XYZ file of C-alpha atoms in Angstrom:
230
model
C 0.000 0.000 0.000
C 3.025 2.253 -0.341
C 1.494 3.865 -3.431
C -1.021 5.519 -1.103
C 1.820 7.507 0.356
C 2.851 8.761 -3.077
C 1.641 12.401 -3.500
C 1.320 11.899 -7.238
C -1.384 9.257 -6.622
C -3.649 11.795 -4.915
C -2.848 14.426 -7.533
C -3.880 12.058 -10.310
C -7.020 11.146 -8.390
C -8.048 14.775 -8.004
C -7.391 15.429 -11.673
C -9.556 12.424 -12.600
C -12.427 13.621 -10.403
C -12.124 17.136 -11.788
C -12.052 15.911 -15.378
C -15.092 13.719 -14.716
C -17.011 16.628 -13.212
C -16.124 18.877 -16.143
C -17.161 16.173 -18.580
C -20.511 15.701 -16.836
C -21.090 19.463 -16.801
C -20.228 19.733 -20.503
C -22.605 16.875 -21.332
C -25.400 18.463 -19.287
C -24.843 21.795 -21.054
C -24.865 20.080 -24.440
C -28.112 18.217 -23.698
C -29.724 21.390 -22.324
C -29.118 23.015 -25.714
C -30.863 20.267 -27.661
C -34.598 19.616 -27.834
C -34.290 16.311 -25.953
C -35.633 17.606 -22.649
C -37.984 20.257 -24.020
C -41.679 19.717 -23.214
C -43.444 18.405 -26.309
C -46.484 20.473 -27.343
C -49.863 18.830 -27.739
C -51.751 20.193 -30.731
C -54.968 22.020 -29.945
C -58.180 21.159 -31.778
C -60.657 23.736 -33.021
C -63.260 22.328 -30.646
C -60.872 22.782 -27.724
C -60.181 26.423 -28.601
C -63.827 27.236 -29.309
C -64.904 26.264 -25.796
C -62.369 28.442 -23.946
C -63.853 31.081 -21.649
C -62.334 34.545 -22.047
C -62.994 37.763 -20.154
C -62.817 41.385 -21.171
C -60.523 43.604 -19.086
C -63.131 46.208 -18.220
C -64.137 47.150 -14.663
C -67.154 44.928 -15.132
C -65.723 42.059 -17.198
C -67.833 40.168 -19.707
C -67.242 36.436 -20.161
C -67.578 34.927 -23.639
C -66.471 31.892 -25.634
C -63.222 32.256 -27.560
C -64.839 31.216 -30.850
C -66.423 34.679 -30.981
C -62.965 36.042 -31.850
C -62.729 34.230 -35.180
C -66.244 33.034 -35.936
C -66.946 35.576 -38.694
C -63.585 36.746 -40.079
C -60.932 34.477 -38.638
C -58.230 35.883 -36.349
C -54.560 36.018 -35.402
C -54.189 35.403 -31.665
C -51.109 35.713 -29.471
C -51.058 33.779 -26.189
C -48.749 36.027 -24.182
C -46.355 34.288 -21.792
C -45.960 37.380 -19.614
C -46.899 40.974 -20.548
C -43.947 42.442 -18.634
C -41.405 40.202 -20.387
C -39.264 42.162 -22.859
C -39.160 39.125 -25.175
C -42.971 38.991 -25.271
C -43.092 42.723 -25.922
C -40.718 42.239 -28.837
C -42.935 39.558 -30.378
C -46.035 41.681 -29.761
C -44.413 44.569 -31.640
C -43.448 42.220 -34.491
C -47.006 40.915 -34.815
C -48.346 44.462 -34.631
C -46.195 45.361 -37.639
C -48.512 43.066 -39.626
C -51.620 44.985 -38.552
C -51.919 47.103 -41.748
C -51.778 43.969 -43.925
C -54.172 42.104 -41.644
C -56.559 45.049 -41.802
C -56.472 44.879 -45.600
C -57.427 41.212 -45.350
C -60.135 42.031 -42.823
C -58.549 39.812 -40.163
C -58.387 41.021 -36.540
C -55.369 40.725 -34.254
C -55.946 39.680 -30.630
C -53.958 38.641 -27.571
C -54.802 36.662 -24.460
C -53.035 36.887 -21.109
C -53.267 34.407 -18.254
C -53.347 36.934 -15.424
C -54.102 40.594 -14.868
C -51.372 41.903 -12.548
C -51.188 45.575 -11.552
C -50.681 47.674 -14.711
C -48.945 44.932 -16.712
C -51.567 44.699 -19.462
C -51.828 48.483 -19.733
C -48.023 48.717 -20.015
C -48.083 45.983 -22.668
C -50.620 47.733 -24.892
C -48.155 50.183 -26.513
C -46.409 47.138 -28.001
C -49.565 45.338 -29.149
C -52.019 46.887 -31.613
C -55.001 44.638 -30.945
C -57.556 43.867 -28.267
C -56.421 41.872 -25.226
C -58.486 39.406 -23.199
C -58.017 37.370 -20.034
C -57.735 33.578 -20.119
C -57.946 32.832 -16.402
C -57.913 29.049 -16.837
C -54.839 29.250 -19.106
C -56.536 27.131 -21.763
C -54.786 28.837 -24.684
C -51.534 27.608 -23.141
C -52.723 23.989 -23.366
C -54.211 21.469 -23.908
C -51.118 20.393 -21.986
C -49.330 23.343 -20.420
C -45.598 23.412 -21.008
C -43.127 25.115 -18.735
C -39.547 26.179 -19.137
C -37.862 26.641 -15.790
C -34.249 27.473 -15.043
C -32.975 25.251 -17.878
C -33.896 28.160 -20.121
C -31.048 30.213 -18.733
C -28.379 27.766 -19.956
C -29.746 27.564 -23.494
C -27.697 29.480 -26.028
C -30.809 30.218 -28.076
C -32.411 31.969 -25.113
C -29.338 34.140 -24.558
C -29.317 35.010 -28.248
C -32.983 36.025 -27.930
C -32.138 38.133 -24.860
C -29.442 40.065 -26.718
C -31.601 40.454 -29.832
C -34.492 41.980 -27.880
C -32.222 44.176 -25.759
C -30.412 45.477 -28.814
C -33.819 46.247 -30.297
C -34.527 48.587 -27.400
C -37.028 46.398 -25.537
C -37.141 46.342 -21.746
C -39.425 44.799 -19.153
C -39.854 43.661 -15.570
C -40.296 40.488 -13.499
C -43.959 40.888 -12.550
C -46.218 37.859 -12.958
C -45.874 34.198 -13.937
C -43.477 33.672 -16.825
C -42.634 29.968 -16.980
C -45.732 28.706 -18.818
C -44.882 28.978 -22.518
C -47.108 30.871 -24.934
C -47.770 30.776 -28.649
C -49.520 32.228 -31.682
C -52.568 30.937 -33.568
C -54.142 31.776 -36.900
C -57.719 30.485 -36.955
C -60.131 30.556 -39.864
C -63.810 31.525 -39.577
C -66.527 29.007 -38.814
C -65.159 25.493 -39.100
C -62.195 26.258 -41.375
C -59.950 25.333 -38.490
C -56.506 26.179 -37.135
C -54.298 27.351 -40.000
C -51.181 28.000 -37.943
C -50.204 26.934 -34.434
C -46.856 28.183 -33.172
C -45.856 26.927 -29.726
C -43.007 28.752 -28.007
C -40.296 26.139 -27.369
C -38.054 28.406 -25.288
C -38.043 31.972 -23.982
C -38.146 34.349 -26.947
C -38.941 31.723 -29.602
C -40.923 34.020 -31.904
C -43.391 33.044 -34.584
C -42.301 33.477 -38.205
C -44.115 36.549 -39.540
C -44.090 35.262 -43.115
C -45.836 32.099 -41.926
C -48.452 34.197 -40.120
C -49.249 36.169 -43.266
C -49.322 33.052 -45.432
C -51.780 31.427 -43.034
C -53.881 34.598 -42.852
C -54.159 34.697 -46.639
C -55.641 31.185 -46.557
C -58.588 32.384 -44.526
C -61.802 31.921 -46.464
C -64.496 34.412 -45.527
C -68.088 33.141 -45.376
C -70.095 34.035 -48.461
C -72.813 36.624 -47.866
C -76.071 35.638 -49.514
C -78.172 38.103 -51.515
C -80.900 38.031 -48.866
C -78.385 38.913 -46.139
C -77.127 41.879 -48.171
C -80.630 43.242 -48.322
């Protein structure tokens, strides 16, 4: 057992432990930056979305079924992860840049939030050029809610999104729940169905604006009969 008294034995042992720890950390970082551990989204059905209860944000809120948003003309709807998040404000501003084209198509732009905290929705409105409603039961974030916790802060894509939004002049705060991931929907009128469903896979994973417009242009408006015109 004389080798135990050799200082080089302990030095080699410490190096081995250190190398193993570094290797494990590198592997964990690598896996965190793949989609392996990301929550898999469950596609929503039109019937699921239609039955969601939404509320207006007035002093005396009115409750209505979500299908009223798209029943006649279709709609583009943003499910906001957190109104005070600067990444969400960036995406809201991006979607709002489509408003003139959506107006030409006769398609409204809406947003839903999952909570109404202090002045967060009011502070969000300068970034979003459409009406905003409350989804208290967080149904637009389902059918199976997905969360990104602290793993998000070791993902390179998230840090890229942080820098992109910051360099674009967006700022925010930490008010409210921000771990349940959001998304964007384009829904056709009547029973045309869901034409686009973008589910945020990580913080700041924005919808492709070209895809939104392409989906919006597929919306088929109900034909107005001659008797209805009269």
